Short mmCIF file of C-alpha atoms and ligand atoms in Angstrom, two decimals:
data_model
loop_
_atom_site.label_atom_id
_atom_site.label_comp_id
_atom_site.label_asym_id
_atom_site.label_seq_id
_atom_site.Cartn_x
_atom_site.Cartn_y
_atom_site.Cartn_z
CA MET A 15 174.07 189.18 80.35
CA LEU A 16 171.27 186.07 79.43
CA HIS A 17 168.43 186.71 77.41
CA HIS A 18 165.67 184.42 77.16
CA ALA A 19 163.75 184.83 74.13
CA ARG A 20 160.46 183.05 73.85
CA VAL A 21 157.86 181.73 71.55
CA SER A 22 155.75 184.92 71.98
CA THR A 23 152.57 184.85 73.65
CA GLY A 24 151.16 187.39 71.27
CA PRO A 25 151.11 188.84 67.71
CA LEU A 26 153.92 192.44 67.09
CA THR A 27 151.24 195.34 66.45
CA GLY A 28 151.68 198.64 67.20
CA ARG A 29 153.87 201.44 65.64
CA LEU A 30 157.46 202.85 66.08
CA ARG A 31 161.12 204.67 64.99
CA VAL A 32 164.07 202.47 65.24
CA PRO A 33 167.02 204.81 66.58
CA GLY A 34 169.11 206.79 63.63
CA ASP A 35 171.79 204.83 61.36
CA LYS A 36 174.60 203.60 62.38
CA SER A 37 176.75 204.16 59.17
CA ILE A 38 175.22 207.71 58.91
CA SER A 39 175.94 208.40 62.24
CA HIS A 40 179.78 207.01 62.39
CA ARG A 41 180.28 209.87 59.08
CA ALA A 42 178.34 213.09 60.76
CA VAL A 43 180.13 212.85 63.36
CA LEU A 44 183.61 211.71 61.57
CA PHE A 45 183.26 214.52 58.40
CA ALA A 46 182.15 217.61 60.99
CA ALA A 47 185.18 216.18 62.99
CA MET A 48 187.22 217.14 59.92
CA ALA A 49 185.31 220.63 59.04
CA GLU A 50 186.03 223.47 59.64
CA GLY A 51 183.10 225.56 61.81
CA THR A 52 180.30 223.24 63.98
CA SER A 53 177.88 220.67 62.39
CA GLU A 54 174.40 220.71 64.61
CA LEU A 55 174.20 216.38 64.28
CA THR A 56 170.16 215.65 65.25
CA GLY A 57 169.00 212.09 65.70
CA VAL A 58 172.36 210.58 65.73
CA LEU A 59 172.39 206.34 67.14
CA ASP A 60 173.13 206.11 70.68
CA SER A 61 175.08 202.69 70.61
CA ALA A 62 178.48 201.49 72.27
CA ASP A 63 179.85 201.68 67.29
CA VAL A 64 178.74 205.70 67.80
CA ARG A 65 180.23 206.67 71.61
CA SER A 66 183.42 205.03 69.15
CA THR A 67 184.21 207.52 66.77
CA LEU A 68 182.54 209.70 69.67
CA GLY A 69 185.47 209.95 71.74
CA ALA A 70 187.87 208.96 68.53
CA VAL A 71 187.66 212.18 66.74
CA GLU A 72 187.80 214.01 70.86
CA THR A 73 190.66 212.41 71.38
CA LEU A 74 191.93 214.17 67.42
CA GLY A 75 191.22 217.17 68.62
CA ALA A 76 187.43 217.78 67.69
CA GLN A 77 185.19 219.77 69.70
CA VAL A 78 182.50 217.61 70.53
CA THR A 79 178.73 218.14 73.26
CA HIS A 80 175.70 216.46 73.10
CA GLU A 81 172.82 215.01 74.77
CA ARG A 82 170.24 212.18 74.72
CA ALA A 83 167.86 213.16 72.76
CA GLY A 84 164.45 210.33 73.61
CA ASP A 85 165.77 206.99 72.97
CA ASP A 86 168.90 205.14 71.08
CA SER A 87 169.28 208.95 70.28
CA LEU A 88 172.42 212.41 70.59
CA SER A 89 171.76 215.42 69.53
CA ALA A 90 175.52 216.33 69.22
CA SER A 91 177.67 220.19 68.46
CA VAL A 92 181.13 219.34 66.52
CA THR A 93 183.77 221.89 66.21
CA GLY A 94 185.99 220.16 64.10
CA TRP A 95 189.90 220.59 64.07
CA GLY A 96 188.85 221.85 60.35
CA SER A 97 193.00 223.01 57.93
CA ALA A 98 194.36 223.54 61.85
CA GLY A 99 193.96 219.12 61.09
CA PRO A 100 193.44 217.06 64.21
CA VAL A 101 196.83 216.45 66.66
CA SER A 102 198.63 213.67 67.14
CA PRO A 103 197.30 211.75 70.53
CA ILE A 104 199.33 211.28 73.46
CA SER A 105 197.24 208.25 74.23
CA PRO A 106 196.04 205.25 72.03
CA VAL A 107 192.61 205.98 69.68
CA GLU A 108 189.90 203.68 71.12
CA CYS A 109 187.52 202.46 68.32
CA GLY A 110 186.45 199.68 71.00
CA ASN A 111 183.84 196.47 68.31
CA SER A 112 183.76 198.87 65.57
CA GLY A 113 185.35 198.69 62.17
CA THR A 114 183.73 201.76 60.17
CA THR A 115 185.46 203.94 62.79
CA ALA A 116 188.52 202.39 62.18
CA ARG A 117 189.21 201.77 59.10
CA LEU A 118 187.02 205.29 58.64
CA LEU A 119 190.08 207.19 60.98
CA MET A 120 193.16 205.82 58.83
CA GLY A 121 192.05 206.68 55.39
CA ALA A 122 191.12 211.06 57.45
CA LEU A 123 194.84 210.59 59.37
CA ALA A 124 196.73 209.58 56.30
CA GLY A 125 196.69 212.56 55.13
CA TRP A 126 198.08 214.62 58.11
CA PRO A 127 201.62 215.19 59.50
CA VAL A 128 199.71 213.18 62.47
CA VAL A 129 201.40 209.74 64.23
CA ALA A 130 198.00 207.96 66.09
CA THR A 131 198.11 204.36 67.39
CA LEU A 132 194.52 203.28 66.74
CA VAL A 133 193.63 200.23 69.16
CA GLY A 134 189.71 198.56 69.76
CA ASP A 135 188.51 195.09 71.07
CA GLU A 136 189.07 191.51 70.75
CA SER A 137 186.80 191.08 67.79
CA LEU A 138 187.41 194.32 66.16
CA SER A 139 191.37 192.84 66.90
CA ARG A 140 190.58 190.27 64.73
CA ARG A 141 189.28 191.84 61.87
CA PRO A 142 191.22 193.08 58.39
CA MET A 143 193.69 196.08 58.25
CA ALA A 144 194.98 195.46 55.37
CA ARG A 145 192.27 196.60 52.74
CA VAL A 146 192.71 199.68 54.30
CA ILE A 147 196.71 199.68 54.75
CA ASP A 148 197.48 198.91 51.42
CA PRO A 149 195.87 201.89 49.55
CA LEU A 150 196.65 204.07 52.11
CA SER A 151 200.65 203.26 52.15
CA ALA A 152 200.09 203.66 48.26
CA MET A 153 198.97 207.45 48.33
CA GLY A 154 202.51 208.28 51.48
CA ALA A 155 200.62 206.98 54.43
CA GLU A 156 202.58 204.77 56.77
CA PHE A 157 201.44 201.77 59.22
CA THR A 158 203.01 199.58 61.69
CA SER A 159 200.37 196.90 62.22
CA ARG A 160 200.21 193.46 64.03
CA GLU A 161 199.80 191.41 61.05
CA GLY A 162 197.29 193.84 58.84
CA CYS A 163 195.31 194.05 62.40
CA LEU A 164 194.52 196.93 65.95
CA PRO A 165 196.91 197.85 67.03
CA VAL A 166 198.02 200.14 63.97
CA THR A 167 200.08 202.68 64.00
CA VAL A 168 199.44 205.36 61.46
CA GLN A 169 202.20 207.91 60.56
CA GLY A 170 200.05 210.14 57.69
CA ALA A 171 201.78 211.52 55.04
CA VAL A 172 202.62 215.16 54.41
CA SER A 173 201.98 215.45 50.92
CA PRO A 174 199.93 212.09 49.33
CA VAL A 175 199.69 211.47 46.58
CA PRO A 176 196.21 211.02 44.40
CA LEU A 177 195.14 207.40 43.40
CA ASP A 178 193.51 205.24 41.16
CA TYR A 179 192.60 202.65 43.23
CA ASP A 180 190.44 199.40 41.80
CA SER A 181 188.90 197.68 45.48
CA PRO A 182 189.49 193.99 45.26
CA VAL A 183 185.51 194.05 47.78
CA ALA A 184 183.41 196.18 47.80
CA SER A 185 183.12 197.84 50.75
CA ALA A 186 182.04 201.35 51.76
CA GLN A 187 185.34 201.02 54.91
CA VAL A 188 187.68 200.58 52.32
CA LYS A 189 185.63 203.47 49.57
CA THR A 190 185.40 206.22 51.97
CA ALA A 191 188.88 206.47 53.89
CA VAL A 192 190.72 206.33 50.35
CA LEU A 193 188.63 209.12 49.24
CA LEU A 194 189.11 210.44 52.32
CA ALA A 195 192.75 211.02 51.88
CA GLY A 196 192.11 211.99 48.78
CA LEU A 197 190.12 214.85 50.15
CA ARG A 198 194.53 215.64 50.77
CA ALA A 199 196.31 214.59 47.88
CA ASP A 200 196.34 217.36 45.10
CA GLY A 201 194.57 215.56 41.73
CA ARG A 202 191.99 213.03 41.54
CA THR A 203 191.20 210.26 43.81
CA VAL A 204 189.54 207.47 42.45
CA VAL A 205 187.70 204.64 44.13
CA ARG A 206 186.76 201.28 41.78
CA GLU A 207 184.42 198.26 43.17
CA PRO A 208 183.47 194.95 42.12
CA ALA A 209 179.79 195.40 43.28
CA PRO A 210 178.42 198.65 44.43
CA SER A 211 178.57 199.50 48.25
CA ARG A 212 176.44 202.13 50.59
CA ASP A 213 177.53 205.39 49.30
CA HIS A 214 176.20 207.35 52.24
CA THR A 215 180.21 208.76 51.78
CA GLU A 216 179.09 210.46 48.23
CA LEU A 217 175.56 211.88 49.30
CA MET A 218 177.13 213.50 52.60
CA LEU A 219 180.38 214.62 51.11
CA PRO A 220 178.53 217.19 48.63
CA HIS A 221 176.53 218.65 51.64
CA PHE A 222 179.57 219.26 53.38
CA GLY A 223 181.08 221.41 50.72
CA VAL A 224 182.74 218.56 48.55
CA ALA A 225 182.01 217.11 45.32
CA VAL A 226 182.01 213.76 44.98
CA GLY A 227 182.20 212.40 40.94
CA ARG A 228 179.90 208.71 40.62
CA ASP A 229 180.00 206.23 37.24
CA GLU A 230 177.95 203.85 38.38
CA ALA A 231 179.07 201.68 35.30
CA THR A 232 181.50 201.06 37.00
CA ASN A 233 180.72 200.93 40.60
CA ALA A 234 183.22 204.09 40.56
CA ALA A 235 183.44 207.07 42.84
CA TRP A 236 186.38 209.87 42.82
CA VAL A 237 186.83 213.06 44.31
CA GLN A 238 189.16 215.72 42.95
CA GLY A 239 191.72 217.07 45.85
CA PRO A 240 192.58 219.12 47.80
CA ALA A 241 189.25 220.03 49.58
CA ALA A 242 188.30 220.77 52.39
CA LEU A 243 185.36 219.39 54.10
CA SER A 244 182.90 222.84 55.60
CA ALA A 245 180.28 222.99 58.73
CA THR A 246 176.78 222.12 57.81
CA ASP A 247 173.36 220.38 59.83
CA VAL A 248 172.45 216.93 59.59
CA ALA A 249 169.71 214.59 61.40
CA VAL A 250 169.93 211.04 60.91
CA PRO A 251 167.08 208.89 59.49
CA ALA A 252 166.25 205.71 61.10
CA ASP A 253 168.23 202.64 60.53
CA PRO A 254 167.30 199.60 57.58
CA SER A 255 170.01 197.13 59.31
CA SER A 256 168.24 197.82 62.96
CA ALA A 257 164.54 197.49 61.10
CA ALA A 258 165.27 193.84 59.72
CA PHE A 259 165.58 192.38 62.80
CA LEU A 260 161.59 193.87 63.73
CA VAL A 261 160.31 193.84 59.76
CA VAL A 262 161.81 189.33 60.01
CA ALA A 263 160.61 189.55 63.47
CA ALA A 264 156.26 190.97 62.07
CA LEU A 265 156.57 188.43 59.06
CA ILE A 266 156.94 185.40 60.97
CA VAL A 267 154.73 185.82 64.06
CA PRO A 268 151.21 185.03 62.92
CA GLY A 269 149.04 187.74 63.90
CA SER A 270 151.55 190.60 63.45
CA ALA A 271 151.23 193.93 61.64
CA ILE A 272 153.42 197.30 62.83
CA THR A 273 154.55 199.59 60.85
CA LEU A 274 158.33 201.23 61.25
CA ASP A 275 158.59 204.97 60.40
CA ASP A 276 161.35 207.54 59.28
CA VAL A 277 163.92 204.18 57.64
CA ALA A 278 166.79 204.87 55.87
CA LEU A 279 165.48 203.74 52.43
CA ASN A 280 169.24 204.14 49.94
CA PRO A 281 168.71 200.98 47.89
CA THR A 282 172.30 200.70 48.61
CA ARG A 283 170.92 199.14 51.98
CA THR A 284 167.46 198.23 51.39
CA GLY A 285 168.46 194.85 49.58
CA PHE A 286 167.17 192.51 52.35
CA LEU A 287 163.56 194.62 51.53
CA ARG A 288 163.96 193.24 48.18
CA VAL A 289 164.57 189.62 49.00
CA LEU A 290 161.94 189.31 51.33
CA HIS A 291 159.35 190.88 48.62
CA ARG A 292 161.01 187.63 46.29
CA MET A 293 159.94 185.58 49.10
CA GLY A 294 156.68 186.44 48.66
CA ALA A 295 156.51 188.82 52.37
CA ASP A 296 153.74 191.24 52.64
CA ILE A 297 155.35 195.17 52.92
CA ASP A 298 154.64 197.88 52.16
CA VAL A 299 157.07 200.17 51.95
CA ASP A 300 156.42 203.65 51.25
CA VAL A 301 159.00 206.60 50.33
CA HIS A 302 158.94 209.80 51.30
CA GLU A 303 159.42 213.18 48.57
CA GLY A 304 161.64 215.50 48.90
CA ALA A 305 163.94 214.48 51.96
CA GLY A 306 167.14 214.98 51.88
CA ALA A 307 169.90 213.19 49.64
CA GLU A 308 169.38 210.60 51.17
CA LEU A 309 165.65 208.81 50.54
CA THR A 310 163.84 207.55 53.76
CA GLY A 311 160.62 206.26 54.24
CA THR A 312 157.52 204.41 55.67
CA ILE A 313 157.75 200.56 56.17
CA VAL A 314 154.67 198.43 57.18
CA VAL A 315 155.00 194.97 57.27
CA ARG A 316 152.29 192.09 57.93
CA HIS A 317 152.50 188.35 59.10
CA THR A 318 153.45 186.58 55.76
CA PRO A 319 152.59 182.74 56.60
CA ALA A 320 153.52 181.31 52.96
CA LEU A 321 157.47 183.27 51.89
CA THR A 322 158.87 180.94 50.36
CA ALA A 323 163.14 180.50 49.41
CA THR A 324 164.98 183.03 47.01
CA VAL A 325 168.64 182.55 45.32
CA VAL A 326 170.52 186.07 46.71
CA THR A 327 173.16 187.11 44.00
CA VAL A 328 176.60 187.70 44.80
CA GLU A 329 176.37 191.24 43.66
CA GLU A 330 173.38 191.74 46.35
CA ILE A 331 175.56 190.92 48.83
CA PRO A 332 176.49 194.54 50.28
CA SER A 333 173.74 195.95 49.68
CA LEU A 334 171.97 193.57 52.26
CA VAL A 335 175.64 192.59 54.12
CA ASP A 336 174.17 193.19 57.74
CA GLU A 337 171.37 191.71 57.34
CA VAL A 338 172.52 188.13 56.47
CA PRO A 339 171.69 186.85 59.60
CA ILE A 340 168.52 188.01 59.61
CA LEU A 341 167.19 186.84 56.55
CA ALA A 342 168.97 183.84 57.20
CA VAL A 343 166.00 183.61 60.66
CA ALA A 344 163.68 184.17 57.57
CA ALA A 345 164.79 182.07 54.99
CA ALA A 346 164.67 178.69 57.93
CA ARG A 347 160.53 179.69 57.95
CA ALA A 348 160.55 180.24 53.64
CA ALA A 349 159.62 177.17 51.65
CA GLY A 350 162.51 175.49 49.87
CA VAL A 351 166.04 175.95 50.24
CA THR A 352 167.48 179.68 49.95
CA ARG A 353 170.91 180.32 48.47
CA PHE A 354 173.57 182.66 49.40
CA GLU A 355 176.19 183.41 47.41
CA GLY A 356 179.35 184.83 47.84
CA VAL A 357 178.95 185.39 51.33
CA GLY A 358 182.91 184.78 52.44
CA GLU A 359 183.23 188.82 53.71
CA LEU A 360 180.59 187.25 56.76
CA ARG A 361 184.03 185.45 57.93
CA VAL A 362 185.64 189.01 58.69
CA LYS A 363 182.68 191.07 60.07
CA GLU A 364 182.22 191.74 64.53
CA SER A 365 182.28 187.89 64.55
CA ASP A 366 182.18 184.92 62.05
CA ARG A 367 179.15 184.77 61.31
CA LEU A 368 178.94 182.52 58.88
CA GLU A 369 180.48 179.53 61.02
CA ALA A 370 177.53 181.78 63.72
CA ILE A 371 175.05 181.41 61.16
CA ARG A 372 175.63 177.05 60.75
CA SER A 373 176.00 176.28 64.34
CA ALA A 374 172.94 178.16 65.70
CA LEU A 375 170.69 177.67 63.07
CA GLU A 376 171.94 174.03 63.20
CA ALA A 377 170.79 174.47 67.01
CA MET A 378 167.54 175.17 66.87
CA GLY A 379 166.97 172.26 64.37
CA VAL A 380 167.53 174.11 60.66
CA ASP A 381 169.44 172.14 57.72
CA VAL A 382 172.17 174.22 57.29
CA SER A 383 175.29 173.72 54.98
CA VAL A 384 178.01 176.12 54.22
CA ASP A 385 179.89 175.55 50.81
CA GLY A 386 182.81 177.76 49.66
CA ASP A 387 181.24 181.03 50.56
CA THR A 388 177.85 179.62 49.15
CA LEU A 389 175.08 179.30 52.11
CA GLU A 390 172.19 177.18 51.78
CA ILE A 391 169.23 177.24 54.13
CA THR A 392 166.31 174.53 54.57
CA GLY A 393 163.21 176.25 55.51
CA ARG A 394 160.24 174.89 57.12
CA PRO A 395 157.18 176.66 57.22
CA ASP A 396 155.08 174.98 59.52
CA ALA A 397 157.77 173.72 62.14
CA PRO A 398 158.80 175.44 65.20
CA LEU A 399 162.14 176.47 65.55
CA ALA A 400 164.01 173.93 68.23
CA SER A 401 164.04 175.39 71.61
CA ALA A 402 168.30 176.33 72.12
CA ARG A 403 171.52 178.13 74.19
CA VAL A 404 173.45 180.17 71.61
CA ASP A 405 175.97 182.62 71.84
CA SER A 406 176.14 185.73 70.37
CA LEU A 407 179.94 185.92 69.73
CA GLY A 408 179.60 189.29 71.19
CA ASP A 409 177.91 189.89 67.98
CA HIS A 410 175.52 192.82 67.52
CA ARG A 411 173.47 191.22 64.96
CA LEU A 412 173.87 187.75 65.90
CA ALA A 413 172.30 188.82 69.03
CA MET A 414 168.80 190.59 67.75
CA ALA A 415 168.89 187.50 64.81
CA TRP A 416 168.48 184.90 67.17
CA SER A 417 166.71 186.73 69.91
CA VAL A 418 163.69 187.10 66.79
CA ALA A 419 164.68 183.22 65.81
CA GLY A 420 163.06 182.46 69.23
CA LEU A 421 159.68 184.20 68.69
CA VAL A 422 158.91 181.40 66.77
CA SER A 423 161.24 178.48 68.76
CA ASP A 424 158.42 175.59 70.30
CA ASP A 425 159.80 176.93 73.97
CA GLU A 426 162.49 179.09 73.99
CA VAL A 427 166.07 181.01 72.80
CA GLU A 428 168.19 181.39 75.82
CA VAL A 429 170.82 184.69 74.07
CA GLU A 430 174.28 184.59 75.73
CA ARG A 431 175.76 187.47 76.09
CA PHE A 432 172.86 189.56 74.70
CA GLU A 433 174.70 192.51 75.69
CA ALA A 434 176.49 193.08 72.54
CA VAL A 435 172.65 194.75 71.32
CA ASP A 436 174.49 198.15 72.24
CA VAL A 437 177.25 198.15 69.67
CA SER A 438 174.15 199.35 67.51
CA TYR A 439 170.82 199.23 68.75
CA PRO A 440 170.69 199.17 72.74
CA GLY A 441 166.71 199.48 73.01
CA PHE A 442 166.21 196.20 70.32
CA ARG A 443 164.32 194.28 73.60
CA ASP A 444 162.53 197.45 74.44
CA ALA A 445 161.23 197.91 71.36
CA LEU A 446 160.32 193.78 70.96
CA LEU A 447 158.24 194.67 74.39
CA LEU A 448 156.58 197.60 73.30
CA LEU A 449 155.18 195.84 70.10
CA GLY A 450 154.27 192.88 72.27
CA ALA A 451 156.47 189.93 71.53
CA GLY A 452 156.92 187.31 74.43
C1 S3P B 511 179.99 199.67 56.50
C2 S3P B 511 180.16 199.56 56.08
C3 S3P B 511 180.11 197.64 55.63
C4 S3P B 511 179.25 197.42 56.88
C5 S3P B 511 179.36 198.09 58.30
C6 S3P B 511 179.58 198.94 57.95
C7 S3P B 511 180.03 201.35 57.13
O1 S3P B 511 181.32 196.75 55.85
O2 S3P B 511 179.09 195.95 57.29
O3 S3P B 511 178.56 197.18 59.10
O4 S3P B 511 178.79 202.29 57.73
O5 S3P B 511 180.56 201.86 55.94
P1 S3P B 511 181.97 197.12 54.51
O6 S3P B 511 181.93 198.10 53.41
O7 S3P B 511 183.44 197.64 54.34
O8 S3P B 511 181.95 196.13 54.05
#
């Protein structure tokens, strides 16, 4: 599908709630599937990625019913496999485009005496799985893979051993996989990371009755096994990563003023807001008191004509790893050179996002350089971006970032394979139209 994002005929104005958080939705569904009893989940993101997790846990023996509850949202009832454990499925477990589904499942299966083969689409089948296979193998699970990529067959360990793991990457998917396997081991499983990654797992497991130890000084999290999950109810807040596209759109389109409600404001996810504040963005964040473990609140954004460049450091990257493409669009409109340091992980996301950012923004007339793991963008606040035809590469975040760029182009940006947005934000185009984008 070809999407034309035109220079906006008017400002973006109004108020909305973006759909449920993808990371929290995956975890709510998977933890409910692992738990004893029936969990009621609301506000679950209805997107291709979360449907992959819903389908996968059903294949593995959880009972799932769900119904649409408004745009892009599901209410789901999940009865977990609990102490009976997952079943060995006859057919492969389809993970689609979703790295979170594949990597978290490997951890959830690693401590049960089952055999399962995980498969994914072309993009997912290129992404590295050794980062989870290695520590889970050290815990006793056995894997066969196509050179560290999907398809991966996991044979879980009958008696998994606990692990003390220094992860070479700051990755919430790796951390979660190891902790989930650790629930079945006899003793303490610890994961330490080079920088703090998103902590939804640490916040949600206690809600399912499992204590999680943490040490912020060493970016460590641990569980004491064996430990079993019990069913609970989860209300999923709106996704800050989806909100980020609308936030940047409102910042760069003259006259805009929008309000986004009930957004998850977990600090491990809101690095993009801190970076935009440093760039001078007119954004107010109102954190709601007394919500659950996950902070939530309202974001108010107004057009900011004088954005300025900044430096994004390697320590900050995990807190905004999915927002680099849209921050790159903001940087293209900011005075000066914005530098993103230590963004090598972008090469192994749904596409090679580093190369994709360079080629798409260059096609729009922006000066971009990539040197090792450093990305630099020279912004021009006054000149519109050049019209261009760019390919999403089937990557949802690129499809949305280039659509936003089109709102400040001299005519239009055509986005090929726009339908990739279905992975995390199927209603993205409708949201832009609702807010008044041309
Ligand atoms: C995710 C973690 C991040 C992120 C992905 C979702 C998660 O990946 O890029 O979109 O839900 O745990 P890594 O932490 O593996 O980098």
